[in-house]
XYZ file of C-alpha atoms in Angstrom:
469
model
C 51.467 97.847 155.626
C 52.706 100.880 157.584
C 51.381 104.228 156.385
C 52.631 107.696 157.122
C 50.466 109.492 159.687
C 48.084 112.088 158.328
C 48.835 115.779 158.568
C 46.678 116.997 161.508
C 45.904 120.148 159.536
C 44.347 118.038 156.767
C 42.168 116.211 159.298
C 41.134 119.516 160.889
C 40.206 120.849 157.467
C 38.027 117.780 156.881
C 36.354 118.255 160.267
C 35.570 121.840 159.363
C 33.655 120.967 156.208
C 32.211 117.612 157.269
C 28.592 117.379 158.340
C 29.047 114.305 160.537
C 31.702 113.408 163.091
C 35.358 112.652 162.436
C 37.055 110.252 164.861
C 40.813 109.639 164.954
C 43.050 107.507 167.222
C 43.665 110.402 169.614
C 39.962 110.837 170.397
C 38.449 109.439 173.575
C 35.665 107.577 171.764
C 37.961 106.027 169.132
C 38.070 102.520 170.647
C 34.297 102.353 171.060
C 33.677 103.581 167.525
C 36.344 101.278 166.057
C 35.181 98.163 167.940
C 33.501 95.497 165.783
C 31.696 92.212 166.406
C 34.761 90.017 165.771
C 37.478 90.656 168.368
C 40.050 89.013 166.079
C 39.875 92.101 163.860
C 42.440 94.552 165.203
C 42.906 96.923 162.232
C 43.280 100.555 163.299
C 42.056 103.112 160.748
C 43.521 106.605 160.796
C 40.108 108.203 160.255
C 36.575 107.064 160.961
C 34.070 109.293 159.158
C 30.670 109.112 160.878
C 28.428 109.923 157.924
C 24.956 111.326 158.423
C 24.139 112.125 154.772
C 25.129 111.005 151.277
C 27.121 114.233 150.975
C 29.160 113.183 154.006
C 29.935 109.925 152.227
C 31.038 111.783 149.093
C 33.208 114.149 151.154
C 34.833 111.234 152.992
C 35.602 109.485 149.711
C 37.097 112.684 148.306
C 39.341 113.001 151.370
C 40.477 109.398 150.973
C 41.407 110.100 147.344
C 43.297 113.268 148.288
C 45.252 111.465 151.004
C 45.688 108.172 149.097
C 43.965 106.260 151.904
C 42.446 102.800 151.528
C 38.722 102.723 152.269
C 36.439 100.440 154.247
C 32.674 100.802 154.688
C 30.792 100.028 157.870
C 27.031 99.643 158.176
C 26.737 97.280 161.138
C 30.093 95.735 161.960
C 29.198 92.027 161.870
C 31.460 91.209 158.925
C 33.500 88.213 160.045
C 35.781 88.836 157.065
C 36.768 92.245 158.418
C 35.378 94.272 155.531
C 34.328 97.142 157.814
C 37.851 98.029 159.024
C 41.077 98.898 157.229
C 44.450 99.355 158.873
C 45.841 102.858 158.420
C 42.967 103.901 156.161
C 39.584 105.592 156.313
C 36.339 103.961 157.445
C 33.078 105.326 156.057
C 30.780 104.620 159.000
C 27.150 105.082 157.973
C 25.610 103.902 161.240
C 24.243 107.411 161.965
C 22.053 106.970 158.857
C 19.662 104.566 160.583
C 16.241 106.063 159.840
C 13.314 103.794 158.885
C 10.138 104.893 157.067
C 7.336 102.334 156.710
C 4.538 102.704 154.171
C 1.939 100.146 155.304
C -0.404 100.949 152.405
C 2.255 100.177 149.800
C 3.799 97.405 151.901
C 7.281 98.893 151.686
C 9.961 100.285 153.992
C 12.835 102.632 153.215
C 15.810 102.341 155.554
C 19.040 104.257 155.952
C 22.282 102.546 155.024
C 23.327 102.332 158.676
C 20.155 100.790 160.090
C 20.288 97.375 161.729
C 17.553 94.773 161.638
C 16.218 95.774 165.054
C 15.420 99.211 163.613
C 13.388 97.758 160.755
C 11.748 94.891 162.661
C 10.494 97.163 165.438
C 9.158 99.682 162.909
C 7.240 97.113 160.837
C 5.875 94.992 163.685
C 3.043 97.397 164.724
C 1.717 97.089 161.161
C 1.807 93.274 161.141
C 4.477 93.375 158.425
C 7.986 91.979 158.053
C 10.647 91.022 155.572
C 13.463 88.514 155.826
C 16.261 89.787 158.043
C 19.239 88.084 159.597
C 19.163 85.721 162.553
C 19.985 88.404 165.119
C 18.805 91.992 165.461
C 22.206 93.717 165.603
C 23.309 92.863 162.052
C 23.498 95.767 159.601
C 20.731 95.689 157.003
C 22.880 96.904 154.111
C 25.721 94.436 154.576
C 23.431 91.456 155.017
C 21.187 92.356 152.069
C 23.914 93.216 149.574
C 25.520 89.868 150.362
C 22.252 87.942 149.886
C 20.426 87.989 153.207
C 19.701 84.632 154.826
C 17.294 84.614 157.786
C 14.495 82.814 159.598
C 11.764 83.919 157.160
C 13.624 82.983 153.967
C 11.718 79.789 153.093
C 8.456 81.772 153.049
C 9.527 85.222 151.811
C 12.900 84.625 150.123
C 16.251 86.164 151.013
C 16.575 89.803 152.039
C 17.897 90.680 148.581
C 14.853 89.046 146.958
C 12.800 91.747 148.679
C 15.073 94.650 147.737
C 13.159 97.086 145.507
C 15.674 99.923 145.201
C 19.007 101.113 146.552
C 20.711 104.515 146.680
C 24.497 104.450 146.506
C 27.407 106.834 146.492
C 29.992 105.572 144.028
C 33.768 105.810 144.349
C 33.860 109.110 142.438
C 31.206 110.685 144.690
C 28.178 110.284 142.413
C 24.772 109.552 143.925
C 23.149 106.704 142.009
C 19.778 104.970 142.352
C 19.563 101.345 141.251
C 16.305 99.491 140.676
C 14.545 97.536 137.941
C 14.376 100.662 135.742
C 17.439 102.715 136.713
C 20.849 101.062 136.337
C 19.295 97.562 136.206
C 22.709 95.894 135.783
C 23.925 97.491 138.999
C 20.651 96.517 140.692
C 21.298 92.899 139.686
C 24.830 93.106 141.077
C 23.573 94.349 144.449
C 21.673 91.084 144.985
C 24.648 89.198 146.379
C 27.579 91.167 144.987
C 28.190 92.852 148.326
C 29.813 96.220 148.896
C 31.912 96.064 145.734
C 30.124 98.871 143.877
C 29.510 101.773 146.240
C 28.283 102.880 149.643
C 24.601 102.102 150.209
C 22.934 105.122 151.806
C 19.346 103.861 151.653
C 17.466 100.703 150.664
C 13.785 100.101 149.955
C 12.199 96.724 150.755
C 9.033 94.847 149.990
C 7.182 93.885 153.190
C 4.927 90.892 153.784
C 1.940 90.396 156.098
C 2.956 88.523 159.250
C -0.137 88.464 161.476
C 1.022 85.370 163.403
C 4.460 83.969 164.176
C 5.482 81.145 166.477
C 8.585 79.213 167.470
C 9.642 75.990 169.117
C 12.997 75.895 170.891
C 13.774 72.288 171.806
C 16.907 71.112 173.639
C 18.490 67.717 174.225
C 21.865 66.630 175.650
C 24.529 66.450 172.963
C 24.616 62.650 172.899
C 21.024 62.651 171.590
C 22.052 64.824 168.657
C 22.297 62.153 165.967
C 18.744 60.994 166.657
C 17.510 64.595 166.557
C 19.345 65.315 163.299
C 17.742 62.377 161.500
C 14.256 63.300 162.669
C 14.751 66.948 161.741
C 16.128 66.141 158.277
C 13.102 64.044 157.403
C 10.693 66.593 158.853
C 12.222 69.668 157.199
C 12.565 67.973 153.815
C 8.783 67.717 153.532
C 7.755 70.727 155.601
C 5.790 73.677 154.194
C 7.470 76.949 153.234
C 6.112 78.502 156.427
C 8.352 76.215 158.506
C 11.921 77.438 158.961
C 14.690 77.112 161.492
C 17.528 74.650 161.920
C 19.437 72.224 164.141
C 22.261 73.637 166.229
C 24.846 72.155 168.535
C 25.506 74.745 171.227
C 26.328 75.280 174.873
C 23.296 74.774 177.086
C 22.251 78.280 178.202
C 21.376 79.126 181.824
C 17.715 79.703 180.997
C 14.664 78.623 182.988
C 13.472 76.175 180.333
C 16.853 74.358 180.333
C 17.383 71.732 183.060
C 20.230 72.773 185.320
C 22.331 69.694 184.558
C 22.509 70.834 180.895
C 23.756 74.344 181.687
C 27.225 74.850 180.227
C 27.286 71.449 178.500
C 27.187 70.427 174.838
C 23.559 70.295 173.726
C 21.672 69.741 170.500
C 18.837 72.163 169.831
C 16.156 72.639 167.213
C 14.780 76.096 166.574
C 11.622 75.741 164.502
C 10.120 79.002 163.241
C 6.649 79.155 161.772
C 4.740 81.785 159.834
C 1.492 80.983 161.585
C 0.041 80.039 164.970
C 1.479 77.795 167.663
C -1.233 75.133 167.309
C -0.277 74.438 163.703
C 3.402 74.475 164.642
C 2.879 71.812 167.320
C 1.214 69.542 164.783
C 4.059 70.014 162.297
C 6.843 69.247 164.765
C 5.109 66.301 166.451
C 7.966 63.901 165.486
C 10.445 66.140 167.333
C 8.215 66.525 170.375
C 7.926 62.720 170.459
C 11.677 62.647 171.200
C 10.802 64.266 174.569
C 13.252 67.183 174.664
C 14.133 67.911 178.317
C 14.164 71.616 177.511
C 11.398 73.132 175.416
C 9.539 76.337 174.685
C 6.719 76.277 172.125
C 4.942 79.593 171.862
C 3.558 82.422 169.803
C 6.041 85.293 169.791
C 6.431 88.626 167.991
C 8.971 88.161 165.205
C 11.056 91.131 166.389
C 11.330 89.522 169.838
C 12.761 86.334 168.333
C 15.278 88.372 166.359
C 16.657 90.044 169.478
C 16.430 86.908 171.635
C 19.483 85.367 169.978
C 21.771 88.417 169.966
C 25.368 87.710 170.964
C 27.329 90.610 172.427
C 30.369 91.881 170.509
C 33.842 91.162 171.775
C 34.134 87.440 171.057
C 36.716 86.017 168.691
C 34.980 84.698 165.563
C 35.601 82.202 162.783
C 32.763 81.057 160.509
C 32.508 78.885 157.412
C 29.885 77.285 155.166
C 29.131 74.364 152.852
C 25.977 73.682 150.834
C 24.522 70.228 150.271
C 22.109 68.957 147.661
C 21.457 65.748 149.593
C 21.965 64.618 153.189
C 22.558 60.873 153.530
C 22.989 59.275 156.946
C 26.786 59.469 156.720
C 26.608 63.275 156.613
C 24.594 63.296 159.824
C 26.985 60.782 161.431
C 29.965 63.023 160.661
C 28.166 66.207 161.678
C 27.177 64.742 165.053
C 30.641 63.344 165.744
C 32.395 66.633 164.936
C 30.303 68.573 167.453
C 32.410 67.023 170.226
C 35.295 69.275 169.094
C 33.421 72.533 169.743
C 34.755 74.983 172.310
C 32.354 74.487 175.239
C 31.264 76.523 177.084
C 31.137 79.330 174.521
C 28.540 80.952 172.229
C 29.771 78.783 169.309
C 27.157 76.996 167.231
C 27.377 74.180 164.712
C 24.335 74.793 162.539
C 22.433 72.759 159.957
C 19.886 74.876 158.042
C 17.327 73.973 155.360
C 17.215 76.215 152.297
C 14.461 75.322 149.822
C 11.057 76.965 149.647
C 11.124 80.546 148.372
C 14.943 80.525 148.457
C 15.086 77.904 145.707
C 12.498 79.809 143.652
C 14.380 83.122 143.778
C 15.554 84.960 140.693
C 18.926 84.393 139.088
C 20.838 86.860 141.214
C 24.627 86.640 141.512
C 24.641 85.027 144.968
C 25.003 81.327 145.751
C 23.506 78.476 143.723
C 19.980 78.029 145.048
C 19.640 74.419 143.954
C 21.356 73.360 147.195
C 18.755 72.657 149.860
C 20.886 72.439 153.018
C 23.583 74.617 154.565
C 26.188 73.472 157.077
C 27.433 76.502 159.008
C 30.009 76.320 161.820
C 29.810 79.591 163.732
C 32.758 79.836 166.097
C 32.717 82.414 168.918
C 35.102 82.181 171.856
C 36.973 84.430 174.294
C 40.434 83.004 174.956
C 43.089 83.542 172.238
C 44.587 80.251 173.390
C 41.552 78.545 171.810
C 42.155 80.115 168.369
C 43.814 77.115 166.741
C 41.345 74.635 168.173
C 38.273 76.678 167.220
C 39.415 77.393 163.668
C 40.380 73.751 163.141
C 36.955 72.632 164.365
C 35.129 74.960 161.940
C 37.264 73.871 158.997
C 36.803 70.213 159.872
C 33.017 70.581 160.051
C 33.086 71.693 156.432
C 35.685 69.139 155.361
C 33.552 66.341 156.822
C 30.598 67.119 154.540
C 32.510 68.330 151.487
C 32.148 65.041 149.553
C 28.430 65.881 149.314
C 28.832 69.648 148.844
C 27.594 71.577 145.815
C 30.810 73.625 145.621
C 29.212 77.041 146.066
C 29.149 79.143 149.235
C 27.105 81.919 150.848
C 29.754 84.599 151.270
C 28.056 86.303 154.227
C 28.703 83.094 156.191
C 32.490 83.041 155.764
C 35.600 85.061 156.524
C 38.560 85.386 154.190
C 38.935 81.933 152.626
C 40.778 83.101 149.523
C 39.774 84.230 146.026
C 38.691 80.766 144.867
C 35.872 80.846 147.382
C 34.824 84.307 146.167
C 34.388 82.920 142.657
C 32.574 79.881 144.077
C 30.184 82.203 145.893
C 29.121 83.883 142.650
C 29.778 81.207 140.054
C 32.312 81.855 137.298
C 29.852 83.335 134.786
C 28.337 85.662 137.367
C 31.788 86.693 138.553
C 32.679 87.782 135.012
C 29.495 89.849 134.763
C 30.116 91.405 138.160
C 33.657 92.281 137.099
C 32.314 94.240 134.107
C 29.807 96.108 136.306
C 32.596 96.772 138.795
C 34.655 98.437 136.062
C 31.766 100.811 135.322
C 31.093 101.913 138.900
C 34.440 101.347 140.660
C 37.170 101.078 137.999
C 39.964 101.724 140.511
C 38.734 99.049 142.919
C 38.315 101.477 145.824
C 35.748 99.163 147.426
C 37.914 96.089 147.781
C 37.264 94.854 151.308
C 34.118 92.733 150.832
C 35.052 89.443 149.071
C 36.520 91.518 146.305
C 35.414 91.455 142.668
C 38.171 92.828 140.440
C 37.144 95.302 137.700
C 37.278 94.166 134.087
C 37.087 96.350 130.986
C 36.291 95.041 127.509
C 39.467 94.420 125.569
C 41.500 93.694 128.673
C 42.365 90.291 130.051
C 39.929 89.289 132.785
C 41.826 89.191 136.061
C 42.021 85.656 137.385
C 40.696 85.954 140.936
C 42.339 82.652 141.732
């Protein structure tokens, strides 16, 4: 949709009263500030408001109302669905609000709405504390948490949202609201998976957990050994303790010292086993995998924050992700999963991942995110450079999910997918939860200003509930 350009005088007036920075297409830093993780997202906002305080957020929202501009909110920029950009509109960029305050006595941390996981992990590590973050360090904390928050520590400590104690938001009308178990408890419930549908998160407070020891095993085989590895991993993970996390991934063999040179740039099957404990115990637990004699292997104690940053992918790749959840994994699922890996774009940073849920994830509270009875997740994560590979890469990701769909639970973790239509949004919440979220949406965002993140449509009593499908 083409929008009329803004009156420069109106933008200058905003700059004059705005505490943070205002960036527009004519500014030299516009492209850097606009750039996001997924290079397929090319939306060009008219204004990017770099907010340093909640008042900045309120002022930016007021300007958007005055100018009838659509709004997007950016905390990190990893959203594969493109929720952090809006063409011709205004982006509320809270990345300058990235402060972290750790209280080791209380076992809590308060973070700004623009902090990424590296900020929190590095601040908690000196205290021997951690909470579940994403699987890389560059992901925004707010976006990941409000959408659920899957990560390497989830089987032991639950999802990121399970550890959320409080959140401060600025609502669409500029109000500052705190949501926790005692203040606005319905909104607090909605923030555990309901995403950015209800306001702009300016700070979040988390429960931290002791993490005195942490270890990993990164094991690598040639791709043709993948089916054997998958079967061994399935049986191991199904009976492993909560402390054992990780997953199986098909990927391109990286040019690292521990990888034999003949596997560099080729299709490989890898296991990343993470363990809340020491390396000796981890070796005992993964003995069946080590017996498969991986030609590439690293088994070591490691600071958790170092693991988080070890897997960071640089921005600028084209991305397409998807997700299916399984309640059981018969041999046919593994056969199909292994066969489909041959269609990956190689070499590239793409990954075809198979993760165990279970543990503390399955024992989490009844938040509005995905159905936690599923114990496995199949997650094709497509990243590639050449636009000529778009059709092939997207088809591969969709086929990975189609292959296992006969065994799928029907729900989805929305942080793992792009725009797959409104039916998938409802599937991500469940129909009953979606209806409850729609009522909460009507209270805090009746005009649906925040509509970019797997949108929940507002519903008021007495009206017909909008059919998201």
